[in-house]
Coordinates of C-alpha atoms and ligand atoms in Angstrom, one line a residue:
M1482 CA -23.1 16.7 3.2
G1483 CA -19.7 18.3 2.8
Y1484 CA -17.5 20.4 4.7
S1485 CA -17.3 24.1 3.8
A1486 CA -14.4 24.9 6.1
I1487 CA -11.3 25.5 4.1
V1488 CA -7.8 25.2 5.5
K1489 CA -5.4 27.8 4.0
D1490 CA -2.3 25.9 3.6
A1491 CA 1.0 27.1 5.2
P1492 CA 0.1 30.6 5.6
G1493 CA 2.4 33.2 4.7
D1494 CA 5.3 32.5 2.6
F1495 CA 6.2 28.8 1.7
S1496 CA 9.7 28.2 3.1
V1497 CA 10.4 26.0 0.1
K1498 CA 8.7 26.9 -3.3
P1499 CA 6.3 24.1 -4.2
N1500 CA 7.1 22.0 -7.1
I1501 CA 3.7 22.5 -8.5
P1502 CA 3.5 26.4 -8.8
D1503 CA -0.1 26.6 -10.4
Y1504 CA -2.4 23.4 -10.6
K1505 CA -4.7 24.8 -13.3
K1506 CA -1.9 25.7 -15.5
M1507 CA 0.0 22.5 -14.9
R1508 CA -3.1 20.5 -15.8
E1509 CA -3.4 22.3 -19.0
E1510 CA 0.1 22.0 -20.1
F1511 CA 0.8 18.5 -18.6
R1512 CA 2.1 15.8 -20.7
W1513 CA 3.4 12.2 -19.4
E1514 CA 5.8 12.2 -22.4
K1515 CA 7.5 15.4 -21.4
L1516 CA 7.7 14.3 -17.6
S1517 CA 9.2 11.0 -18.4
E1518 CA 12.1 12.7 -20.4
E1519 CA 13.5 13.5 -16.7
L1520 CA 14.1 9.9 -16.4
D1521 CA 17.1 7.9 -17.3
W1522 CA 15.7 5.7 -20.1
F1523 CA 18.1 3.0 -21.7
S1524 CA 16.4 3.6 -25.0
D1525 CA 13.1 4.9 -26.3
T1526 CA 11.3 1.9 -24.8
Q1527 CA 13.5 0.4 -22.1
I1528 CA 13.6 1.4 -18.6
N1529 CA 14.1 -0.3 -15.4
I1530 CA 12.7 0.9 -11.8
G1531 CA 15.8 -0.5 -10.1
H1532 CA 18.0 1.4 -12.3
I1533 CA 15.9 4.8 -12.0
A1534 CA 15.8 4.4 -8.1
V1535 CA 19.5 4.1 -7.6
D1536 CA 21.9 3.6 -10.5
A1537 CA 20.8 6.8 -12.3
H1538 CA 22.1 8.9 -9.4
L1539 CA 25.6 7.6 -9.8
K1540 CA 26.4 9.8 -12.6
T1541 CA 25.3 12.7 -10.5
D1542 CA 26.4 14.6 -7.4
R1543 CA 23.8 12.4 -5.5
R1544 CA 26.1 9.4 -5.8
D1545 CA 27.3 9.6 -2.1
K1546 CA 24.2 11.3 -0.8
K1547 CA 22.3 9.3 1.9
A1548 CA 19.4 7.4 0.3
L1549 CA 18.3 5.2 3.3
I1550 CA 18.6 5.9 6.9
W1551 CA 17.4 3.0 8.9
E1552 CA 16.6 2.9 12.6
S1553 CA 15.8 -0.5 14.2
Q1554 CA 13.4 -1.0 16.9
K1555 CA 16.2 -1.2 19.3
G1556 CA 17.6 2.1 18.1
E1557 CA 20.5 0.7 16.1
V1558 CA 21.1 3.1 13.0
E1559 CA 22.5 2.0 9.5
E1560 CA 22.9 4.5 6.6
Y1561 CA 23.3 3.6 3.0
T1562 CA 24.1 6.2 0.2
F1563 CA 22.8 5.7 -3.5
A1564 CA 26.2 4.1 -4.4
D1565 CA 25.8 1.7 -1.4
L1566 CA 22.3 0.7 -2.6
S1567 CA 23.7 0.4 -6.0
R1568 CA 26.4 -1.9 -5.1
L1569 CA 24.4 -4.1 -2.7
S1570 CA 21.5 -4.4 -5.2
N1571 CA 24.0 -5.5 -7.8
Q1572 CA 25.4 -8.1 -5.6
F1573 CA 21.6 -9.4 -4.9
A1574 CA 21.0 -9.3 -8.6
N1575 CA 24.1 -11.6 -9.1
V1576 CA 22.9 -13.9 -6.3
L1577 CA 19.5 -14.3 -8.2
V1578 CA 20.9 -14.8 -11.7
K1579 CA 24.2 -16.4 -11.1
Q1580 CA 23.7 -18.5 -7.9
I1581 CA 20.1 -19.3 -8.2
G1582 CA 19.4 -19.2 -12.0
I1583 CA 16.5 -16.6 -11.9
Q1584 CA 15.4 -15.5 -15.3
K1585 CA 13.7 -12.4 -16.5
G1586 CA 9.9 -12.5 -15.4
D1587 CA 10.4 -15.0 -12.7
R1588 CA 8.7 -14.0 -9.4
V1589 CA 10.8 -13.3 -6.2
F1590 CA 8.7 -12.7 -3.3
F1591 CA 9.8 -11.0 0.2
F1592 CA 8.2 -12.1 3.5
L1593 CA 10.4 -9.9 5.5
E1594 CA 10.4 -7.5 8.3
R1595 CA 11.2 -3.9 7.6
V1596 CA 15.0 -4.2 7.4
P1597 CA 17.5 -2.8 4.9
E1598 CA 17.7 -6.1 3.1
I1599 CA 14.0 -6.0 1.8
F1600 CA 14.9 -2.6 0.1
I1601 CA 18.3 -4.1 -1.3
G1602 CA 16.5 -7.4 -2.2
I1603 CA 13.7 -5.5 -4.2
L1604 CA 16.1 -3.2 -6.0
G1605 CA 18.2 -6.3 -7.1
T1606 CA 15.3 -8.3 -8.2
L1607 CA 14.0 -5.5 -10.4
K1608 CA 17.6 -4.9 -11.7
A1609 CA 17.8 -8.7 -12.6
G1610 CA 14.4 -8.3 -14.6
A1611 CA 12.5 -10.5 -12.2
V1612 CA 9.1 -9.6 -10.6
I1613 CA 9.0 -8.5 -6.9
G1614 CA 6.1 -9.4 -4.7
P1615 CA 6.3 -8.1 -1.2
L1616 CA 4.2 -9.8 1.4
F1617 CA 3.1 -8.1 4.9
S1618 CA 5.3 -9.5 7.6
A1619 CA 2.1 -9.8 9.9
F1620 CA 0.5 -12.4 7.4
G1621 CA -0.2 -15.8 8.7
P1622 CA 0.7 -19.0 6.8
D1623 CA -2.5 -19.3 4.8
A1624 CA -2.2 -15.7 3.4
V1625 CA 1.4 -16.2 2.4
K1626 CA 0.5 -19.7 1.0
D1627 CA -2.4 -18.3 -1.2
R1628 CA -0.1 -15.6 -2.6
L1629 CA 3.0 -17.8 -3.3
A1630 CA 1.0 -20.6 -5.0
D1631 CA -0.9 -18.2 -7.0
S1632 CA 2.2 -16.4 -8.3
R1633 CA 4.2 -19.6 -8.6
A1634 CA 7.0 -17.5 -6.9
K1635 CA 10.4 -19.2 -7.3
V1636 CA 12.2 -17.5 -4.5
L1637 CA 11.2 -16.5 -1.2
V1638 CA 13.2 -14.0 0.8
T1639 CA 12.5 -14.2 4.5
S1640 CA 13.8 -14.1 8.1
P1641 CA 14.4 -16.9 10.6
M1642 CA 11.3 -15.8 12.8
L1643 CA 9.0 -15.4 9.8
K1644 CA 10.2 -18.7 8.2
K1645 CA 9.3 -20.6 11.4
K1646 CA 5.8 -19.0 11.3
I1647 CA 5.1 -20.4 7.8
A1648 CA 7.3 -23.6 7.8
D1649 CA 4.2 -26.0 7.6
I1650 CA 3.2 -24.5 4.2
L1651 CA 6.4 -24.5 2.5
P1652 CA 6.3 -28.1 1.4
S1653 CA 3.1 -27.7 -0.2
L1654 CA 4.5 -25.2 -2.8
P1655 CA 6.1 -27.2 -5.6
H1656 CA 7.2 -24.1 -7.5
L1657 CA 9.1 -22.5 -4.7
E1658 CA 12.7 -23.6 -5.5
N1659 CA 14.6 -21.5 -3.0
T1660 CA 14.1 -20.0 0.4
M1661 CA 16.8 -17.3 1.2
V1662 CA 16.9 -16.3 4.8
V1663 CA 18.2 -12.8 6.0
N1664 CA 20.0 -13.8 9.1
R1665 CA 20.8 -10.5 11.0
R1666 CA 20.9 -12.2 14.4
N1667 CA 22.8 -15.3 13.4
A1668 CA 20.1 -17.9 14.1
H1669 CA 20.6 -21.4 13.2
L1670 CA 19.6 -21.9 9.6
S1671 CA 18.4 -25.2 8.0
P1672 CA 20.7 -26.9 5.4
D1673 CA 18.1 -26.2 2.8
D1674 CA 18.1 -22.4 3.3
I1675 CA 20.3 -20.1 1.1
S1676 CA 22.0 -17.7 3.7
Y1677 CA 21.6 -14.1 2.3
E1678 CA 24.7 -13.1 3.9
A1679 CA 26.8 -16.0 2.6
A1680 CA 25.2 -15.7 -0.8
M1681 CA 25.9 -11.8 -0.8
E1682 CA 29.6 -12.4 0.2
Q1683 CA 30.2 -14.5 -2.8
A1684 CA 28.4 -12.1 -5.2
S1685 CA 30.2 -9.7 -7.6
E1686 CA 29.6 -5.9 -7.0
D1687 CA 29.3 -5.5 -10.8
F1688 CA 26.0 -6.2 -12.5
E1689 CA 24.5 -4.9 -15.8
T1690 CA 21.0 -4.2 -15.1
V1691 CA 18.5 -6.0 -17.5
R1692 CA 17.2 -3.6 -20.1
T1693 CA 13.6 -4.4 -19.4
S1694 CA 11.0 -2.9 -21.6
K1695 CA 8.7 -0.4 -20.1
D1696 CA 6.1 -3.0 -20.5
D1697 CA 7.7 -5.8 -18.8
F1698 CA 6.1 -6.8 -15.5
A1699 CA 7.9 -5.6 -12.3
I1700 CA 5.8 -5.4 -9.3
M1701 CA 2.9 -7.7 -8.0
H1702 CA 0.9 -6.7 -5.0
Y1703 CA -2.0 -8.8 -3.8
T1704 CA -5.2 -7.0 -3.1
S1705 CA -8.6 -8.4 -1.6
G1706 CA -12.0 -8.4 -3.3
T1707 CA -15.4 -9.2 -2.3
T1708 CA -15.2 -12.8 -3.6
G1709 CA -12.5 -15.2 -4.1
K1710 CA -8.9 -15.1 -3.0
P1711 CA -6.8 -12.2 -3.1
K1712 CA -5.7 -11.3 -6.8
G1713 CA -2.1 -10.1 -7.9
A1714 CA -2.3 -6.7 -9.4
V1715 CA 0.6 -6.5 -11.7
H1716 CA 2.6 -3.3 -12.7
A1717 CA 5.2 -2.8 -15.4
H1718 CA 8.4 -0.9 -15.3
N1719 CA 6.5 2.1 -16.9
A1720 CA 4.9 2.7 -13.4
I1721 CA 8.1 4.6 -12.4
I1722 CA 7.0 7.5 -14.4
G1723 CA 3.9 7.8 -12.0
H1724 CA 5.9 7.3 -8.8
Y1725 CA 8.3 9.8 -9.8
A1726 CA 5.7 12.4 -10.9
T1727 CA 3.6 12.1 -7.9
A1728 CA 6.3 12.1 -5.4
K1729 CA 7.7 15.1 -6.9
Y1730 CA 4.5 17.1 -7.3
V1731 CA 2.1 15.6 -4.7
L1732 CA 4.5 14.7 -1.9
D1733 CA 6.4 17.9 -3.0
L1734 CA 9.9 16.3 -2.6
H1735 CA 12.8 18.6 -2.9
P1736 CA 16.5 17.8 -2.9
D1737 CA 17.2 18.5 0.8
D1738 CA 14.0 16.9 2.2
I1739 CA 14.2 14.2 4.7
Y1740 CA 11.3 12.0 3.9
W1741 CA 9.6 9.5 5.9
C1742 CA 6.9 7.1 4.7
T1743 CA 5.3 5.1 7.4
A1744 CA 3.8 2.5 5.2
D1745 CA 5.1 -1.3 5.3
P1746 CA 6.9 -2.4 2.4
G1747 CA 4.6 -5.2 2.0
W1748 CA 1.7 -2.8 0.9
V1749 CA 1.6 -0.7 -2.2
T1750 CA 2.4 2.5 -0.4
G1751 CA 5.6 0.9 0.9
T1752 CA 6.9 0.3 -2.5
S1753 CA 5.7 3.1 -4.7
Y1754 CA 6.3 5.8 -2.0
G1755 CA 8.6 3.9 0.4
M1756 CA 11.1 3.2 -2.4
F1757 CA 10.5 4.3 -5.8
G1758 CA 9.0 7.6 -5.6
P1759 CA 11.6 9.3 -3.2
W1760 CA 14.5 7.5 -4.7
S1761 CA 13.8 8.1 -8.3
N1762 CA 13.8 11.8 -7.1
G1763 CA 17.0 11.4 -5.3
V1764 CA 15.7 12.1 -1.9
T1765 CA 16.9 10.8 1.4
Q1766 CA 14.3 8.5 3.4
V1767 CA 14.1 7.7 6.9
V1768 CA 12.6 4.2 7.9
Y1769 CA 11.7 3.1 11.3
E1770 CA 11.5 -0.5 11.8
G1771 CA 9.4 -0.5 14.9
A1772 CA 5.7 -0.6 15.4
F1773 CA 3.5 2.5 16.1
S1774 CA 4.0 4.5 19.3
A1775 CA 3.2 8.0 19.5
K1776 CA 6.1 8.9 21.7
R1777 CA 8.7 7.0 19.4
W1778 CA 7.1 8.6 16.1
Y1779 CA 7.5 12.2 17.5
T1780 CA 11.1 11.3 18.8
F1781 CA 11.8 9.8 15.3
I1782 CA 10.6 12.9 13.5
E1783 CA 12.6 15.3 15.8
K1784 CA 15.8 13.0 15.8
W1785 CA 16.1 12.9 12.0
G1786 CA 14.5 16.3 11.3
V1787 CA 11.7 14.9 9.0
T1788 CA 10.5 17.4 6.5
V1789 CA 8.0 15.6 4.4
W1790 CA 5.9 12.9 6.2
Y1791 CA 3.4 10.5 4.5
T1792 CA 1.2 8.5 6.8
A1793 CA -2.2 7.1 7.2
P1794 CA -5.5 8.2 9.0
T1795 CA -5.6 5.4 11.7
A1796 CA -2.1 6.5 12.8
I1797 CA -3.1 10.1 12.8
R1798 CA -6.2 9.2 14.8
M1799 CA -3.9 7.3 17.4
L1800 CA -1.7 10.4 17.5
M1801 CA -4.7 12.5 18.2
K1802 CA -5.8 10.0 21.0
A1803 CA -2.4 10.2 22.7
G1804 CA -3.0 14.0 23.3
D1805 CA -2.2 17.3 22.2
G1806 CA 0.2 17.6 25.0
L1807 CA 2.6 15.1 23.6
P1808 CA 3.8 16.8 20.5
E1809 CA 4.5 19.9 22.5
Q1810 CA 7.2 17.9 24.3
F1811 CA 9.1 17.6 20.9
N1812 CA 10.5 20.1 18.3
L1813 CA 8.7 19.1 15.4
D1814 CA 9.6 22.4 13.5
S1815 CA 11.3 20.4 10.7
L1816 CA 8.0 19.2 9.3
R1817 CA 7.2 21.1 6.2
Y1818 CA 4.6 19.1 4.5
T1819 CA 2.3 16.2 5.7
C1820 CA 0.2 13.8 3.6
S1821 CA -2.1 11.0 4.3
V1822 CA -3.6 8.1 2.4
G1823 CA -5.4 4.7 2.7
E1824 CA -8.8 5.5 4.3
P1825 CA -10.9 8.3 4.7
L1826 CA -9.3 11.2 6.6
N1827 CA -11.7 12.8 8.9
P1828 CA -11.9 16.7 8.6
E1829 CA -11.1 16.9 12.3
A1830 CA -7.6 15.3 11.7
V1831 CA -6.8 17.7 8.8
I1832 CA -7.6 20.6 11.4
W1833 CA -5.7 18.8 14.1
G1834 CA -2.7 18.6 12.1
Q1835 CA -2.9 22.3 11.4
K1836 CA -3.5 23.2 14.9
V1837 CA -1.3 20.8 16.9
L1838 CA 1.6 20.1 14.5
G1839 CA 1.4 23.3 12.5
R1840 CA 0.8 21.5 9.1
P1841 CA -2.5 20.2 7.9
F1842 CA -2.7 16.7 6.5
H1843 CA -3.0 16.6 2.6
D1844 CA -5.3 13.7 1.9
N1845 CA -4.6 11.9 -1.4
W1846 CA -6.5 8.8 -2.8
W1847 CA -5.2 5.9 -4.9
Q1848 CA -5.2 2.2 -4.7
T1849 CA -3.1 -0.9 -5.4
E1850 CA -4.5 -1.2 -9.0
T1851 CA -3.6 2.5 -9.8
G1852 CA -0.1 2.0 -8.7
A1853 CA 0.4 5.7 -7.9
I1854 CA -1.4 8.7 -6.6
M1855 CA -4.7 9.7 -8.6
I1856 CA -6.3 12.3 -6.6
A1857 CA -4.7 14.7 -4.2
N1858 CA -4.5 17.9 -2.3
Y1859 CA -1.5 20.1 -3.4
P1860 CA 0.6 22.6 -1.5
V1861 CA -0.8 25.4 -3.8
Q1862 CA -4.5 24.7 -3.4
D1863 CA -6.6 25.2 -0.3
I1864 CA -7.6 22.0 1.5
K1865 CA -11.3 21.4 2.0
P1866 CA -11.3 19.0 5.0
G1867 CA -13.1 15.9 4.2
S1868 CA -12.1 15.9 0.5
M1869 CA -9.4 13.8 -1.3
G1870 CA -8.5 16.7 -3.4
R1871 CA -8.4 17.0 -7.1
P1872 CA -7.1 14.7 -9.7
F1873 CA -3.2 14.7 -10.6
P1874 CA -2.4 16.6 -13.7
G1875 CA -2.4 14.0 -16.4
I1876 CA -5.2 12.0 -14.7
H1877 CA -8.9 12.3 -15.7
A1878 CA -11.2 11.1 -12.9
G1879 CA -14.9 11.1 -12.8
I1880 CA -18.1 9.9 -11.2
V1881 CA -20.1 7.5 -13.2
D1882 CA -23.5 5.9 -12.7
D1883 CA -24.2 2.1 -12.8
E1884 CA -24.3 2.3 -16.7
F1885 CA -20.9 3.9 -16.6
N1886 CA -22.1 7.4 -17.9
E1887 CA -20.4 10.4 -16.2
L1888 CA -22.7 12.1 -13.6
P1889 CA -22.7 15.8 -13.0
E1890 CA -21.1 17.4 -10.0
G1891 CA -22.6 17.0 -6.7
Q1892 CA -24.1 13.5 -7.5
E1893 CA -22.8 10.2 -5.8
G1894 CA -21.7 7.4 -8.1
N1895 CA -18.7 5.3 -9.0
L1896 CA -15.3 6.9 -8.9
A1897 CA -13.7 6.0 -12.2
V1898 CA -10.6 6.9 -14.0
K1899 CA -9.7 7.3 -17.8
P1900 CA -7.2 4.4 -18.5
G1901 CA -3.8 5.0 -19.8
W1902 CA -1.9 6.5 -17.1
P1903 CA 1.8 5.2 -16.6
S1904 CA 1.4 3.3 -13.3
M1905 CA -2.0 1.5 -14.3
F1906 CA -2.1 -2.2 -13.5
R1907 CA -1.5 -4.4 -16.5
T1908 CA -3.5 -7.4 -15.3
Y1909 CA -4.7 -9.4 -12.3
W1910 CA -2.1 -12.3 -12.3
E1911 CA -3.6 -14.9 -14.5
K1912 CA -7.1 -13.4 -14.1
E1913 CA -7.4 -11.5 -17.3
D1914 CA -11.1 -11.6 -17.4
L1915 CA -11.5 -10.2 -14.0
Y1916 CA -8.9 -7.5 -15.1
R1917 CA -11.0 -6.6 -18.2
S1918 CA -14.2 -6.4 -16.1
C1919 CA -12.7 -3.4 -14.2
F1920 CA -12.9 -1.3 -17.6
K1921 CA -16.3 -0.2 -18.8
N1922 CA -17.4 2.5 -21.3
G1923 CA -13.8 3.9 -21.4
W1924 CA -13.4 4.0 -17.7
Y1925 CA -11.5 2.2 -15.1
I1926 CA -14.0 1.4 -12.4
T1927 CA -12.3 1.8 -9.1
G1928 CA -14.8 0.0 -6.7
D1929 CA -15.2 3.1 -4.6
K1930 CA -18.3 5.5 -4.4
A1931 CA -17.5 9.1 -4.5
R1932 CA -18.9 12.6 -5.5
K1933 CA -17.3 15.5 -6.9
D1934 CA -18.1 19.2 -6.0
E1935 CA -18.2 22.4 -8.0
D1936 CA -14.7 22.9 -7.7
G1937 CA -13.7 19.6 -8.9
Y1938 CA -12.7 18.3 -5.5
F1939 CA -13.6 14.6 -4.8
Y1940 CA -15.2 13.2 -1.7
F1941 CA -15.2 9.5 -0.7
M1942 CA -18.3 8.1 0.2
S1943 CA -18.0 4.3 0.7
R1944 CA -16.7 1.1 -1.2
A1945 CA -19.0 -0.1 -3.6
D1946 CA -18.4 -3.7 -2.6
D1947 CA -18.2 -5.5 0.8
V1948 CA -14.4 -5.2 1.0
I1949 CA -13.5 -4.0 4.6
N1950 CA -10.9 -1.3 5.2
T1951 CA -9.4 -1.7 8.6
A1952 CA -6.5 0.6 9.5
G1953 CA -5.9 1.1 5.8
H1954 CA -5.6 -2.7 5.1
L1955 CA -8.3 -4.2 2.8
V1956 CA -9.7 -7.3 4.0
G1957 CA -11.8 -9.5 1.8
P1958 CA -14.8 -10.8 3.9
F1959 CA -14.7 -14.0 1.8
E1960 CA -11.2 -14.8 2.8
V1961 CA -12.0 -14.5 6.4
E1962 CA -15.5 -16.5 6.0
S1963 CA -13.4 -19.4 4.3
V1964 CA -11.1 -19.5 7.0
L1965 CA -13.8 -19.3 9.7
I1966 CA -15.7 -22.3 8.2
E1967 CA -12.6 -24.4 8.6
H1968 CA -12.7 -24.3 12.3
P1969 CA -14.3 -27.4 13.6
A1970 CA -17.1 -25.6 15.5
V1971 CA -18.2 -23.2 12.7
A1972 CA -21.1 -24.2 10.5
E1973 CA -21.6 -20.9 8.8
A1974 CA -20.0 -17.5 8.8
G1975 CA -20.8 -14.0 7.5
V1976 CA -18.2 -11.2 7.9
I1977 CA -18.7 -7.4 7.5
G1978 CA -16.8 -4.2 8.5
K1979 CA -18.0 -2.8 11.8
P1980 CA -17.5 1.1 12.2
D1981 CA -14.7 1.8 14.6
P1982 CA -13.5 5.3 15.7
I1983 CA -9.9 4.6 15.3
A1984 CA -9.2 1.9 12.6
M1985 CA -12.2 3.1 10.6
E1986 CA -13.6 -0.4 10.4
V1987 CA -13.0 -3.6 12.2
V1988 CA -13.9 -7.1 11.1
K1989 CA -16.9 -8.4 12.7
A1990 CA -18.1 -12.1 12.2
F1991 CA -21.6 -13.7 12.6
V1992 CA -21.0 -17.3 13.2
S1993 CA -23.6 -20.3 13.5
L1994 CA -22.1 -23.3 15.3
K1995 CA -22.3 -27.0 14.4
K1996 CA -24.5 -29.2 16.7
G1997 CA -22.7 -30.1 20.0
Y1998 CA -20.7 -26.9 20.3
T1999 CA -21.7 -24.0 22.7
S2000 CA -21.0 -20.4 22.4
D2001 CA -18.7 -19.3 25.2
E2002 CA -15.7 -17.1 25.6
D2003 CA -13.2 -19.9 25.2
L2004 CA -14.7 -20.8 21.8
L2005 CA -14.7 -17.3 20.8
H2006 CA -11.0 -16.8 21.7
D2007 CA -10.2 -20.0 19.9
I2008 CA -11.7 -19.0 16.8
Q2009 CA -10.2 -15.6 17.0
T2010 CA -6.8 -17.3 17.3
F2011 CA -7.5 -19.6 14.5
V2012 CA -8.1 -16.9 12.0
M2013 CA -5.1 -14.8 13.4
K2014 CA -2.7 -17.5 12.8
R2015 CA -3.8 -18.3 9.4
L2016 CA -4.3 -14.9 7.9
S2017 CA -3.4 -11.8 10.0
S2018 CA -4.3 -9.8 13.0
A2019 CA -6.2 -7.2 10.6
A2020 CA -8.3 -10.0 9.3
T2021 CA -9.2 -11.3 12.8
P2022 CA -12.7 -10.6 13.6
R2023 CA -12.6 -8.2 16.6
E2024 CA -16.1 -9.2 17.6
I2025 CA -17.8 -12.6 17.0
E2026 CA -21.4 -12.8 17.3
F2027 CA -23.0 -16.4 17.5
I2028 CA -26.5 -16.6 15.8
D2029 CA -28.6 -19.6 14.9
S2030 CA -28.4 -19.3 11.2
L2031 CA -27.3 -16.5 8.6
P2032 CA -29.5 -14.7 6.2
K2033 CA -29.1 -16.2 2.7
T2034 CA -30.2 -15.8 -0.8
R2035 CA -32.2 -18.5 -2.4
S2036 CA -29.1 -19.9 -3.8
G2037 CA -27.5 -20.1 -0.5
K2038 CA -25.3 -17.0 -0.7
I2039 CA -24.9 -15.3 2.6
M2040 CA -26.5 -11.8 2.6
R2041 CA -23.7 -9.5 4.2
R2042 CA -26.0 -6.7 3.3
L2043 CA -28.5 -7.7 6.0
L2044 CA -26.0 -8.5 8.5
K2045 CA -24.5 -5.1 8.1
S2046 CA -28.0 -3.4 8.3
K2047 CA -28.7 -5.4 11.5
E2048 CA -25.3 -4.4 13.0
L2049 CA -25.9 -0.6 12.4
G2050 CA -29.6 -0.8 13.4
L2051 CA -30.8 0.1 9.9
P2052 CA -33.9 -0.8 8.5
L2053 CA -33.5 -4.5 7.1
G2054 CA -35.6 -3.7 3.9
D2055 CA -38.0 -6.3 2.5
T2056 CA -36.4 -9.6 3.5
S2057 CA -39.2 -11.8 2.2
T2058 CA -38.1 -11.6 -1.5
L2059 CA -34.4 -12.5 -0.9
E2060 CA -32.7 -12.0 -4.2
D2061 CA -30.9 -14.7 -6.3
D2062 CA -27.3 -14.1 -7.0
Ligands
AMP397 P1 -5.2 -0.6 -1.4 O1 -5.4 -1.1 -2.6 O2 -5.3 -1.7 -0.4 O3 -4.1 0.5 -1.4 O4 -6.5 0.1 -0.9 C1 -7.3 1.1 -1.8 C2 -8.5 1.6 -1.1 O5 -8.5 2.2 0.1 C3 -9.3 2.5 -2.0 O6 -10.0 1.9 -3.1 C4 -10.2 3.2 -1.0 O7 -11.4 2.4 -0.6 C5 -9.2 3.2 0.3 N1 -8.6 4.5 0.1 C6 -7.3 4.9 -0.3 N2 -7.2 6.1 -0.1 C7 -8.1 6.7 0.4 C8 -8.5 8.1 0.8 N3 -7.8 9.0 0.8 N4 -9.8 8.3 1.3 C9 -10.9 7.1 1.4 N5 -10.4 6.0 1.0 C10 -9.3 5.7 0.6

C-alpha cells in the first residue's frame, strides 16, 4: 500500500517565500509560547478571539485593509475592512449585552446562510464573552432542535427562510429566549422576532471587548459519533493561537494574499479557517455565498485573483468531473497555493491539481475536536500523493495499538495526538465522561485509523468507528436510524456508509417494514423526504434497501458491520456466534 510518486511542489523558485523555511528546523525549535507572543493579548492570561481577529489590526496599517469581500449568489458584492468589522461587531456585542442581556458564557447560536451578518455576529458574540454555536444552514428541524436543546442556547440568529423551516420546533425550546432575524430582503417578521437591522441601528459602535481568559469557552461545534446524539465539542479562546499558527505556516498566508475557504461557517473549517485563521493573520478573504458550480467557482477565482485556496476533496472531484477543458477557459494564474481537508484526498486529485491548475493540492488532516490543523503537507516539502503529510511543528502525532502503545512505522493503528496543543477541545458539552474517554495512556485518540511511513508522513486508512463521512460531513448512523424508525412504516433500520466515487461515502439504509406496508418507490421516496426534512440532505439515505429483518447481537444491537460486509460483498465472517455488546 502507499504511493511512491512524489510531487515536487511549485518547481523552480517560489514566487513568494514560504513562511515555513525549513520543516525539520522549525519542528526542533518550535515553541507555542513564542508564537503566541505574536498575538495581541490583554494580559498574560487574557485573550479574546474576536479581538485578535479584527480589533488587533486597528492599531496597524491593516485598519482600512479589506478583511471580507462577499459575493452573493446573485452577484452582489459587499466589502468590509477590518475597521468596518470591528465597528459592526461592536454594535452586535452591544445588541447582545445591552438589549438582550446576554452574559459571559451564554450560548448564541447561528442558523444562517453564508451572509456577512454571520461573520459580524460571530465576532460580536465572542467580543461579548459569549459562546458561539454555528449550525449548518442545510440542517432540518430535528438537527437544529437537538443542538439548541443540548446547548441550552439563549439566542438564535437566523433568517426569515430558515426560521420558517424550524418554526415548529421553537416552542419546545424553553431556554431559547430570543430569536433574532437577519432580514436582508425585507420579509415580514413576527412580532416576537428581534430584527437584526433595527437592533443594530440602535446599538452604539463603541464596545469594550470582554477580557476573557484564555481558558474561557468560546466556540461550540456539534459533531456526530457512532452512538447517541451529536455532541458539542467546546473550544476556548486559547484556540486562536492554533488558528493563527496553522493559517500562517500550513495555509502559508501572506499579507497580500486573497484567500478563499470554501467551507460553510456552520462547520469547524468555516470558523477556524473561514474566519479566525485568516483574520488573525490580517489577510483579505473572499466569500462566495452560492452553492457549488464548477464554472462559477473558476469565475470566482479569476474575478478576485484568489491566491490561496482551501477546499475539500468532494469539490475537487466534482471539478475533475466537470472536465479539464473548463479551467482552460479561465485565467487561474493568481493561484499560488492550494490546500484540501475533510476527507481522504485521492492521489489522482493531487496530480490533477498539478497538471490542470498548475498547483498540487496540499492535503491536511484535523477534526472538530482538534480545532486546528494537526497534520499537513507544507510548501517546502515534497507531497506524497495519498498522504495527509507530517505533523505540524509543536504537534506530536503517532499511531497506537488498541492498548494505546505507540506502533512502529508502517503499521496500521489508531491515529493519536499528544494532548496539550492550544486549540484542543476542552470538553464535550456536559459530557465530561465521554470527553475523558478520548484520552488514553497520554494520547488523545482521534477515532481514525492511519499509518506512518519511514519519513514521518501519515496515511489515512479509515474511521475506527461507524461514522459516515459524506462529502466531508460526518453523519452519525445512530442519528439517521433514530429518525428512520420514527417513520410510521419502519420497524427497524441500520445505516452504513456506502463507497461513492465523488462524495467518498453516501448514506445507505437497510430497513425492515412494519406489517401492512409494502416496499415500493413511493414509500422509498417518502422515507427519504422524511429524513431530509428532519436532519439534512447529507444525512438522507441515498439508497434504501428493504429487508425482512436486520442482523442483531443477542442483546438486540443492530450489527452494522454485517450490513457493510454484505454491501461490499465481503465475507460475513462467523455469524453464528453473534457478539454481545
Ligand atoms: P470533522 O470533525 O467533521 O471536521 O471531521 C473530521 C474527520 O474527517 C476526521 O476524523 C477524519 O475522519 C476525516 N478527515 C478530515 N481530514 C481528512 C483528511 N485529510 N484525510 C482523511 N480524512 C480526513
